[in-house]
Every structure is written in structure tokens, then in C-alpha cells.
Amino acid sequence: MAEVGLKKWIITFTVITASLLELIDTTIVNVAIPQIQGNLGATLEDVAWLSTGYAVANVIVLPMSGWLGNRFGRKNYFLTSIIVFTLVSFLCGNATSLNELILFRIIQGLAGGGLISTAQAILIETWPREDVGIATALFGLGAVVGPTVGPTIGGYILDVSSWPWIFYVNIPVGILAAYCTYSFVRATPKEGQGQPVDWWGIALLAVAVGSLQTLLEKGESEDWFATPYITALAAASVFGLLLFIWREMSTDHPIVNFKIMRHRSFSVGMFTSFILGFGLYGSVFIFPVFCQNLLGFSALQTGELLFPGGLCTIIMMPFIGIMLKKGIPAQFMATFGMLAFFIFCWMLSKSTLQSGTGDFFLPLVIRGIGMALLFVPLTTLAIQDLKGPEIGQGSGLNNMMRQLGGSFGIAALTTLIHIRSGFHRSNLLTNLNDYNQPFVDRFNGLIKGFMAKGQTLFDAKIMAAKAMEGIVTRQTMLLTYDDAYWVAGLIMLFSIPLLYLQKFKKNANIPADVH
């Protein structure tokens, strides 16, 4: 039953706050990895498991969240997830070894997986049927802005304090969210109690999705299928997924209800969510690396660059919900969102080594507008035909696809950068010869400059060669990132026709009571 008055807004604030706990934490830790590495005396490869372990645990729970919410009661499951996430945040900050921290991050990922989908289901049941678009828009504030502001918050915390505080900041927010959930969120019936638990389904899901997520996280560093480790993960994910689908289709009490795939809008919506994740998380990943490693920006500067776009997203989200309520087709808005994202990528592909912070303002604003136009309409299109318990189940699967899309995006763009860097470096080195007069003039100018500082001719030539090597390396990386932005933009552009496989329904038949 829908809520009214102040209580509706308190519940909305509560679920968005709880969602931000998980969404910000997904990206905030990445900024602190160098400091954690130095403090705990670990290698970069070992520290990377802080992100990998969290992501694997998170993506395993996401498709199960609808089943868990129905079995134990949506309020109970949501409240437990908040409490566990908050407690483990304290333990993460107090960890004294890398192994402890990785273990706590895995537990945090398990709890975080229950926050997003359950929050979305609670929000949909809190708002009247005719205002579902507005509810989805409000939820989208956290889902889109969280990954954007995470690096900014992380950079600021590291500038004024130390890495444990990126976990401690969760504690007061978690306490507030837990109190509001306990006090205001309506309890839901516990469905399926007394029915057998599909342990085989849970095990196969963990193997399939966990192996796939680990493969995507570690594939590039392990040289993909050149290593038995990655090959084994690929085999486990494929066979695990096939067995999992067979198991869930044949058992009487599945943990993931694949029957909701009969809704064409939801099936297509899962794929478009995958594309959204590819673009959102992929671009969020490569942009900070591009700014910090190539242009020399600090973590805080990079984070501050993302604020204008995030602000545009915040401002636009409520208006997107209102437009959906008025019957403006979601496909039209999503089309403009994908076009905006393509323009953002095209503009970034024109960056140079002299680009400053002002050069990124307009592209990031366009990206922020595009994300608002994408998230709400795509989510609305996906869930509009779902009813009752299907909403929680569909929300979990939809969020899992967005998470996997992000992992695929990061893996694909990282691999592309690795492959294209060799290509561009080879092309640049081919042009560095005695027949290239600009190169000869630049090289001789460097030699004269070093000799003017007291270096011998021999030493000056060595130093000039090293300087040219640095120039080639930076130019190579610039061209490589340009390619990555082009690929991300073209994928969004070519995905536009998929939107028109779905039919938008004004005031879709999503009941206020989603039990």
C-alpha cells in the first residue's frame, strides 16, 4: 500500500541514503588503493582484491535479493543489510592486515548487494502507481550520482585524513538509515517460509557469476586466455551459468525466477541496463586514470571535475520523472541520453596533453544530462510490466546486469588501451628518424638545452633521448585513451535501436503494493 504525506518522503530519504552507502563505497575505495598499499605493505595486485572481492560478492547477491526479500520480509532483509554493512565498515577501518581487509570487504559486498534492489522495490511500493516514474527518478539520484561523487569524497578524505576514514564515514549514515528503516518502513509478509531452500541454485549462481566477475576483474592482468587460471574461470562461468539456468527452470522453488523474462520489455531492459553499466562505470573508470596519469591532476582535482555533471544529474532527475508521468515516451528520452553520452565521448577524444580542467566542464555536463536521460527511462521500461514479487526479483536481475555491464566495460576498455598502446607506439616510433625534420629540430634543441646546463655532448644526447621517450609514451597514451572514448561512445550510439523493441506504457500497471 502506498504511503502519503511526510512518511512517504522520510522513506524515500531513507532508501536513497542506504543506497548511497553501497554506491559510493563501490568507487571511493579505488582512490585510496595507493595509500592502503603503502600502509599495509602489499603489492598492487594484492590490493586490487579489495575491489574484486567486493564486486564478486555484490554481483552474486544481486540476483538473489528478490528471493531473500520475499523469504525474510523486505524490511527485515533491508534493515539487516544496512546494519551488517555499517558494522563491517567499522571493521574495515580497524583492519590491521590486507587479508583482514579483503575478508571484511567481501562481507561488505554481500551486504551491499541487498541494499540497491531492495531499496528500489521499497521505493516503488511507497509511491502511488501513477507516480512510479518520479520514484524511479529519485532512486536514480543515488544510482547515478553515487559512482560520480565517490572519487571526490575519497580524494578529499585522503587529503585531510587517512584511508580508514573512507570506511568510518559510512557509520553515522548507516545508523541514520537503520533507525529510519526500523521506524518508518512498512513490514512485509514473509513468503516462502517452510519451503525448501534451493542450495544447489545458490551454489551454481555463486560459481557462475563469481567466476565471471573474477574473470573480468583479473583478465587483463593475467593476459586473458594465455593463463590456465583465466581459462578455468571462463569454463566455470559458462558451465555454471548453463547448469544454474537449468536448475532454476526445473525446480519448484527457484531463487531466481526466470519466468519474468517472458516480459519483452524486461528482457530488452536487462540488455540496455548492461549497456548503461558499460558506459557509466567504464567511463568513470578511465576518466580519473586519464586525468591523473596523463595530465597530472590530483585525485581531488579529478573528483571536483565530476561535480558539475553530477549536479546536472541531480537537477534533472525529478523533471525526468515528471515527464514520464505526463506520458513522454521513455524511448525518446533514452535516445537523447545515448546521443548525449556519444557527444561526451567524442569531445573527450579530442583532448590533448595541454588540456586543462576548463576543457572538461562542458563534456562532463553533457554526460551528466545524458545519465539522467538514460537511467530513469531505462529502469522504467524494464520494470513497467512486472507485478507483485516480480518487481523485487526483476530489480535484482536488472541491477546485476548493470553491474556486469560495468565490469565488462572496464575490462574491455582496459584491454583496448593495452592493445592500442602498442599500435600507436609503433606508428609514432616509425616517424622518429633523420628524415623527419620537426623531430630532428626538437631532438637537437633538447641536446642544446641540456648542454647549456653544463652537460657533456654524450650525456646531453642520452638525456634528450630519454626526454623524447617520455614524450612518445605520453602521446601514445593520449591516442590510446582517444580510442577508448570512441569505442564507448559508439557502443551507446549503436544501441539506440534496441530501445524501440520496448513499448512505453504511461502509468504502467505497477501496483503500489508489490508483494
Short mmCIF file of C-alpha atoms in Angstrom, two decimals, residues 15-366:
data_model
loop_
_atom_site.label_atom_id
_atom_site.label_comp_id
_atom_site.label_asym_id
_atom_site.label_seq_id
_atom_site.Cartn_x
_atom_site.Cartn_y
_atom_site.Cartn_z
CA VAL A 15 16.24 4.18 0.94
CA ILE A 16 18.25 6.69 -1.11
CA THR A 17 20.63 7.21 1.82
CA ALA A 18 21.07 3.46 2.26
CA SER A 19 21.68 3.06 -1.47
CA LEU A 20 24.35 5.75 -1.40
CA LEU A 21 26.22 3.74 1.24
CA GLU A 22 26.79 0.99 -1.30
CA LEU A 23 27.06 3.06 -4.46
CA ILE A 24 29.67 5.50 -3.15
CA ASP A 25 31.64 2.72 -1.48
CA THR A 26 31.94 0.97 -4.85
CA THR A 27 34.22 3.70 -6.19
CA ILE A 28 35.57 5.52 -3.14
CA VAL A 29 37.99 2.72 -2.23
CA ASN A 30 39.71 2.88 -5.63
CA VAL A 31 41.09 6.32 -4.78
CA ALA A 32 42.66 5.01 -1.55
CA ILE A 33 44.35 1.93 -3.03
CA PRO A 34 47.85 3.51 -3.27
CA GLN A 35 47.71 4.65 0.37
CA ILE A 36 46.38 1.29 1.59
CA GLN A 37 49.09 -0.46 -0.41
CA GLY A 38 51.85 1.55 1.27
CA ASN A 39 50.33 1.36 4.75
CA LEU A 40 49.81 -2.42 4.72
CA GLY A 41 52.97 -3.21 2.72
CA ALA A 42 51.10 -5.03 -0.06
CA THR A 43 51.58 -5.30 -3.80
CA LEU A 44 49.25 -3.54 -6.20
CA GLU A 45 47.95 -6.90 -7.45
CA ASP A 46 47.09 -7.99 -3.90
CA VAL A 47 45.40 -4.69 -3.04
CA ALA A 48 43.27 -4.96 -6.19
CA TRP A 49 41.40 -7.79 -4.44
CA LEU A 50 39.75 -5.14 -2.25
CA SER A 51 37.73 -4.11 -5.29
CA THR A 52 37.50 -7.58 -6.84
CA GLY A 53 36.28 -9.31 -3.67
CA TYR A 54 33.66 -6.64 -3.08
CA ALA A 55 32.42 -6.75 -6.68
CA VAL A 56 32.23 -10.56 -6.80
CA ALA A 57 30.26 -10.79 -3.54
CA ASN A 58 28.00 -7.95 -4.63
CA VAL A 59 27.12 -9.40 -8.02
CA ILE A 60 26.38 -12.85 -6.51
CA VAL A 61 23.80 -11.42 -4.09
CA LEU A 62 22.08 -9.06 -6.55
CA PRO A 63 20.02 -11.69 -8.42
CA MET A 64 19.13 -13.36 -5.09
CA SER A 65 17.96 -10.16 -3.40
CA GLY A 66 14.35 -10.51 -4.58
CA TRP A 67 14.14 -14.06 -3.22
CA LEU A 68 15.78 -13.07 0.08
CA GLY A 69 13.43 -10.09 0.47
CA ASN A 70 10.37 -12.26 -0.14
CA ARG A 71 11.54 -15.07 2.15
CA PHE A 72 12.57 -12.99 5.17
CA GLY A 73 10.44 -9.89 4.60
CA ARG A 74 11.68 -6.93 2.59
CA LYS A 75 12.00 -4.63 5.60
CA ASN A 76 13.88 -7.24 7.66
CA TYR A 77 16.29 -8.01 4.83
CA PHE A 78 16.89 -4.33 4.07
CA LEU A 79 17.47 -3.46 7.74
CA THR A 80 19.85 -6.40 8.21
CA SER A 81 21.82 -5.39 5.12
CA ILE A 82 22.23 -1.83 6.44
CA ILE A 83 23.34 -3.00 9.90
CA VAL A 84 25.84 -5.53 8.54
CA PHE A 85 27.23 -3.02 6.04
CA THR A 86 27.69 -0.42 8.78
CA LEU A 87 29.34 -2.82 11.26
CA VAL A 88 31.71 -4.17 8.64
CA SER A 89 32.64 -0.61 7.63
CA PHE A 90 33.95 -0.17 11.18
CA LEU A 91 35.86 -3.45 10.93
CA CYS A 92 37.37 -2.40 7.58
CA GLY A 93 38.70 0.79 9.14
CA ASN A 94 40.24 -1.19 12.00
CA ALA A 95 41.80 -3.91 9.83
CA THR A 96 45.49 -4.50 10.60
CA SER A 97 46.34 -6.71 7.64
CA LEU A 98 45.40 -6.95 3.99
CA ASN A 99 43.78 -10.38 4.44
CA GLU A 100 41.50 -8.98 7.15
CA LEU A 101 40.55 -6.04 4.97
CA ILE A 102 39.79 -8.25 1.96
CA LEU A 103 37.60 -10.53 4.12
CA PHE A 104 35.65 -7.58 5.50
CA ARG A 105 35.25 -6.10 2.01
CA ILE A 106 33.74 -9.40 0.80
CA ILE A 107 31.23 -9.34 3.67
CA GLN A 108 30.53 -5.69 2.88
CA GLY A 109 29.85 -6.65 -0.75
CA LEU A 110 27.38 -9.34 0.34
CA ALA A 111 25.50 -6.81 2.48
CA GLY A 112 25.70 -4.11 -0.20
CA GLY A 113 24.12 -6.38 -2.79
CA GLY A 114 20.95 -6.42 -0.71
CA LEU A 115 20.69 -2.64 -0.49
CA ILE A 116 20.21 -1.47 -4.07
CA SER A 117 17.49 -3.79 -5.37
CA THR A 118 15.58 -3.89 -2.09
CA ALA A 119 15.71 -0.10 -1.83
CA GLN A 120 14.24 0.22 -5.31
CA ALA A 121 11.42 -2.22 -4.52
CA ILE A 122 10.60 -0.39 -1.26
CA LEU A 123 10.53 2.93 -3.08
CA ILE A 124 8.17 1.63 -5.77
CA GLU A 125 5.74 0.27 -3.18
CA THR A 126 5.90 3.52 -1.19
CA TRP A 127 4.76 5.75 -4.07
CA PRO A 128 1.36 5.61 -5.83
CA ARG A 129 1.18 3.71 -9.09
CA GLU A 130 0.82 6.86 -11.18
CA ASP A 131 4.00 8.35 -9.64
CA VAL A 132 6.30 5.39 -10.27
CA GLY A 133 8.33 7.47 -12.77
CA ILE A 134 9.04 10.08 -10.09
CA ALA A 135 10.01 7.36 -7.59
CA THR A 136 12.38 5.82 -10.12
CA ALA A 137 13.89 9.25 -10.79
CA LEU A 138 14.53 9.83 -7.10
CA PHE A 139 16.18 6.43 -6.79
CA GLY A 140 18.26 7.28 -9.84
CA LEU A 141 19.80 10.21 -7.98
CA GLY A 142 21.77 7.78 -5.86
CA ALA A 143 22.40 5.20 -8.56
CA VAL A 144 23.98 7.70 -10.97
CA VAL A 145 25.46 10.29 -8.61
CA GLY A 146 26.99 7.76 -6.18
CA PRO A 147 29.71 6.45 -8.53
CA THR A 148 30.33 10.03 -9.69
CA VAL A 149 30.96 11.66 -6.29
CA GLY A 150 32.70 8.65 -4.74
CA PRO A 151 36.17 9.56 -6.07
CA THR A 152 35.66 13.19 -5.00
CA ILE A 153 34.77 12.24 -1.44
CA GLY A 154 37.62 9.75 -1.34
CA GLY A 155 40.13 12.32 -2.61
CA TYR A 156 39.01 14.87 -0.02
CA ILE A 157 39.16 12.38 2.86
CA LEU A 158 42.67 11.28 1.88
CA ASP A 159 43.80 14.91 1.65
CA VAL A 160 42.69 15.71 5.22
CA SER A 161 42.95 12.31 6.93
CA SER A 162 43.93 8.67 6.30
CA TRP A 163 42.40 5.69 4.47
CA PRO A 164 40.44 4.15 7.42
CA TRP A 165 38.14 7.18 7.31
CA ILE A 166 36.80 6.22 3.88
CA PHE A 167 35.10 3.39 5.81
CA TYR A 168 34.32 5.26 9.03
CA VAL A 169 32.24 7.87 7.17
CA ASN A 170 29.70 5.11 6.50
CA ILE A 171 28.94 4.63 10.19
CA PRO A 172 26.78 7.70 11.02
CA VAL A 173 24.99 7.41 7.67
CA GLY A 174 24.32 3.71 8.29
CA ILE A 175 23.00 4.36 11.81
CA LEU A 176 20.60 7.02 10.50
CA ALA A 177 19.40 4.77 7.66
CA ALA A 178 18.90 1.82 10.04
CA TYR A 179 16.89 3.92 12.50
CA CYS A 180 14.64 5.36 9.79
CA THR A 181 14.11 1.92 8.23
CA TYR A 182 13.14 0.40 11.58
CA SER A 183 10.82 3.30 12.43
CA PHE A 184 9.11 4.10 9.14
CA VAL A 185 9.37 1.34 6.52
CA ARG A 186 6.32 -0.90 6.46
CA ALA A 187 6.91 -4.57 7.31
CA THR A 188 6.11 -7.03 4.53
CA PRO A 189 4.89 -10.64 4.68
CA LYS A 190 7.49 -13.42 4.74
CA GLU A 191 6.70 -15.53 1.72
CA GLY A 192 8.05 -18.99 1.15
CA GLN A 193 8.84 -19.81 4.78
CA GLY A 194 8.83 -23.54 5.31
CA GLN A 195 9.67 -24.16 1.67
CA PRO A 196 12.99 -25.86 0.91
CA VAL A 197 15.97 -23.64 0.10
CA ASP A 198 17.48 -24.21 -3.33
CA TRP A 199 21.06 -24.70 -2.09
CA TRP A 200 22.14 -26.12 -5.45
CA GLY A 201 20.85 -23.00 -7.14
CA ILE A 202 22.73 -20.76 -4.71
CA ALA A 203 25.96 -22.73 -5.22
CA LEU A 204 25.68 -22.68 -9.02
CA LEU A 205 24.87 -18.96 -9.01
CA ALA A 206 27.95 -18.27 -6.88
CA VAL A 207 30.15 -20.31 -9.23
CA ALA A 208 28.72 -18.83 -12.45
CA VAL A 209 28.53 -15.16 -11.55
CA GLY A 210 31.51 -15.18 -9.19
CA SER A 211 33.77 -16.77 -11.82
CA LEU A 212 32.59 -14.34 -14.49
CA GLN A 213 33.14 -11.29 -12.30
CA THR A 214 36.61 -12.50 -11.25
CA LEU A 215 37.48 -13.20 -14.89
CA LEU A 216 36.51 -9.66 -15.86
CA GLU A 217 38.40 -8.13 -12.94
CA LYS A 218 41.61 -10.14 -13.41
CA GLY A 219 41.61 -10.96 -17.14
CA GLU A 220 43.81 -8.09 -18.29
CA SER A 221 46.46 -8.50 -15.57
CA GLU A 222 46.59 -12.27 -16.24
CA ASP A 223 46.91 -11.84 -20.04
CA TRP A 224 43.44 -13.29 -20.55
CA PHE A 225 43.31 -16.81 -22.00
CA ALA A 226 47.08 -17.17 -22.11
CA THR A 227 46.88 -18.39 -18.50
CA PRO A 228 45.14 -21.56 -17.21
CA TYR A 229 43.66 -19.53 -14.35
CA ILE A 230 41.54 -17.35 -16.65
CA THR A 231 40.63 -20.29 -18.89
CA ALA A 232 39.37 -22.21 -15.85
CA LEU A 233 37.31 -19.21 -14.72
CA ALA A 234 35.76 -18.89 -18.18
CA ALA A 235 34.84 -22.59 -18.24
CA ALA A 236 33.40 -22.38 -14.72
CA SER A 237 31.29 -19.34 -15.59
CA VAL A 238 29.88 -20.86 -18.80
CA PHE A 239 29.05 -24.30 -17.41
CA GLY A 240 27.95 -22.84 -14.09
CA LEU A 241 25.53 -20.48 -15.84
CA LEU A 242 24.06 -23.22 -18.04
CA LEU A 243 23.56 -25.53 -15.05
CA PHE A 244 22.12 -22.67 -12.98
CA ILE A 245 19.53 -21.80 -15.64
CA TRP A 246 18.59 -25.49 -15.99
CA ARG A 247 18.28 -25.84 -12.22
CA GLU A 248 16.12 -22.72 -11.78
CA MET A 249 13.82 -23.70 -14.65
CA SER A 250 13.29 -27.21 -13.29
CA THR A 251 12.93 -26.65 -9.53
CA ASP A 252 9.65 -25.76 -7.81
CA HIS A 253 11.25 -23.15 -5.54
CA PRO A 254 13.88 -21.21 -7.53
CA ILE A 255 15.94 -18.41 -6.02
CA VAL A 256 15.83 -16.56 -9.36
CA ASN A 257 12.53 -16.56 -11.22
CA PHE A 258 13.45 -16.68 -14.91
CA LYS A 259 9.75 -16.68 -15.83
CA ILE A 260 9.80 -12.89 -15.64
CA MET A 261 11.87 -12.99 -18.82
CA ARG A 262 8.59 -13.60 -20.67
CA HIS A 263 8.05 -9.85 -20.44
CA ARG A 264 9.77 -8.50 -23.55
CA SER A 265 10.26 -5.06 -22.03
CA PHE A 266 12.13 -6.59 -19.11
CA SER A 267 14.27 -8.86 -21.29
CA VAL A 268 15.33 -6.00 -23.55
CA GLY A 269 15.66 -3.75 -20.50
CA MET A 270 18.23 -6.08 -18.97
CA PHE A 271 20.41 -5.70 -22.05
CA THR A 272 20.05 -1.91 -22.14
CA SER A 273 20.97 -1.85 -18.43
CA PHE A 274 24.09 -3.80 -19.36
CA ILE A 275 24.92 -1.10 -21.95
CA LEU A 276 24.25 1.63 -19.36
CA GLY A 277 26.64 -0.05 -16.92
CA PHE A 278 29.25 -0.38 -19.67
CA GLY A 279 29.13 3.35 -20.37
CA LEU A 280 28.65 4.63 -16.81
CA TYR A 281 31.24 2.55 -14.96
CA GLY A 282 33.60 2.23 -17.92
CA SER A 283 33.85 6.00 -18.39
CA VAL A 284 34.03 6.64 -14.63
CA PHE A 285 36.97 4.20 -14.52
CA ILE A 286 39.07 5.52 -17.42
CA PHE A 287 38.46 9.25 -16.90
CA PRO A 288 40.26 9.53 -13.50
CA VAL A 289 43.12 7.37 -14.77
CA PHE A 290 43.41 9.59 -17.85
CA CYS A 291 43.42 12.79 -15.79
CA GLN A 292 45.82 11.63 -13.07
CA ASN A 293 48.30 9.50 -15.00
CA LEU A 294 48.46 11.54 -18.19
CA LEU A 295 47.52 15.12 -17.31
CA GLY A 296 48.96 15.13 -13.78
CA PHE A 297 45.76 16.08 -11.92
CA SER A 298 45.42 15.17 -8.24
CA ALA A 299 42.72 12.78 -7.02
CA LEU A 300 40.82 15.72 -5.51
CA GLN A 301 41.08 17.79 -8.71
CA THR A 302 39.79 14.84 -10.72
CA GLY A 303 36.90 14.32 -8.35
CA GLU A 304 35.98 18.01 -8.42
CA LEU A 305 35.77 17.84 -12.22
CA LEU A 306 32.92 15.34 -11.90
CA PHE A 307 30.79 17.59 -9.68
CA PRO A 308 29.18 19.81 -12.36
CA GLY A 309 27.94 16.77 -14.29
CA GLY A 310 26.68 15.17 -11.08
CA LEU A 311 24.85 18.39 -10.20
CA CYS A 312 23.16 18.40 -13.62
CA THR A 313 22.03 14.83 -13.00
CA ILE A 314 20.59 15.76 -9.59
CA ILE A 315 18.69 18.74 -11.02
CA MET A 316 17.30 16.82 -13.99
CA MET A 317 16.19 13.59 -12.29
CA PRO A 318 12.91 14.90 -10.80
CA PHE A 319 11.97 16.54 -14.12
CA ILE A 320 12.57 13.26 -15.95
CA GLY A 321 10.12 11.55 -13.59
CA ILE A 322 7.52 14.27 -14.19
CA MET A 323 7.92 13.96 -17.97
CA LEU A 324 7.41 10.20 -17.74
CA LYS A 325 4.25 10.77 -15.70
CA LYS A 326 2.95 13.12 -18.40
CA GLY A 327 3.39 10.36 -20.97
CA ILE A 328 6.52 11.47 -22.83
CA PRO A 329 7.88 8.17 -24.23
CA ALA A 330 10.82 6.80 -22.28
CA GLN A 331 12.47 5.67 -25.54
CA PHE A 332 12.70 9.28 -26.77
CA MET A 333 14.41 10.46 -23.60
CA ALA A 334 16.78 7.49 -23.55
CA THR A 335 17.66 8.17 -27.20
CA PHE A 336 18.74 11.70 -26.34
CA GLY A 337 20.63 10.28 -23.35
CA MET A 338 22.63 7.93 -25.55
CA LEU A 339 23.29 10.73 -28.04
CA ALA A 340 24.50 12.95 -25.18
CA PHE A 341 26.84 10.21 -23.99
CA PHE A 342 28.20 9.79 -27.52
CA ILE A 343 28.87 13.55 -27.74
CA PHE A 344 30.64 13.40 -24.35
CA CYS A 345 32.92 10.62 -25.59
CA TRP A 346 33.55 12.40 -28.90
CA MET A 347 34.56 15.61 -27.10
CA LEU A 348 36.93 13.75 -24.78
CA SER A 349 38.51 12.01 -27.76
CA LYS A 350 39.68 15.48 -28.86
CA SER A 351 41.69 16.02 -25.66
CA THR A 352 45.36 16.97 -25.86
CA LEU A 353 48.28 16.84 -23.44
CA GLN A 354 47.68 20.56 -22.84
CA SER A 355 44.01 20.10 -21.84
CA GLY A 356 43.13 21.79 -18.56
CA THR A 357 40.27 21.46 -16.10
CA GLY A 358 38.19 24.02 -18.01
CA ASP A 359 38.28 21.88 -21.15
CA PHE A 360 36.33 19.11 -19.39
CA PHE A 361 33.50 21.21 -17.97
CA LEU A 362 31.13 21.07 -20.96
CA PRO A 363 31.72 17.36 -21.83
CA LEU A 364 31.06 16.31 -18.23
CA VAL A 365 27.92 18.47 -18.03
CA ILE A 366 26.65 16.80 -21.22
#
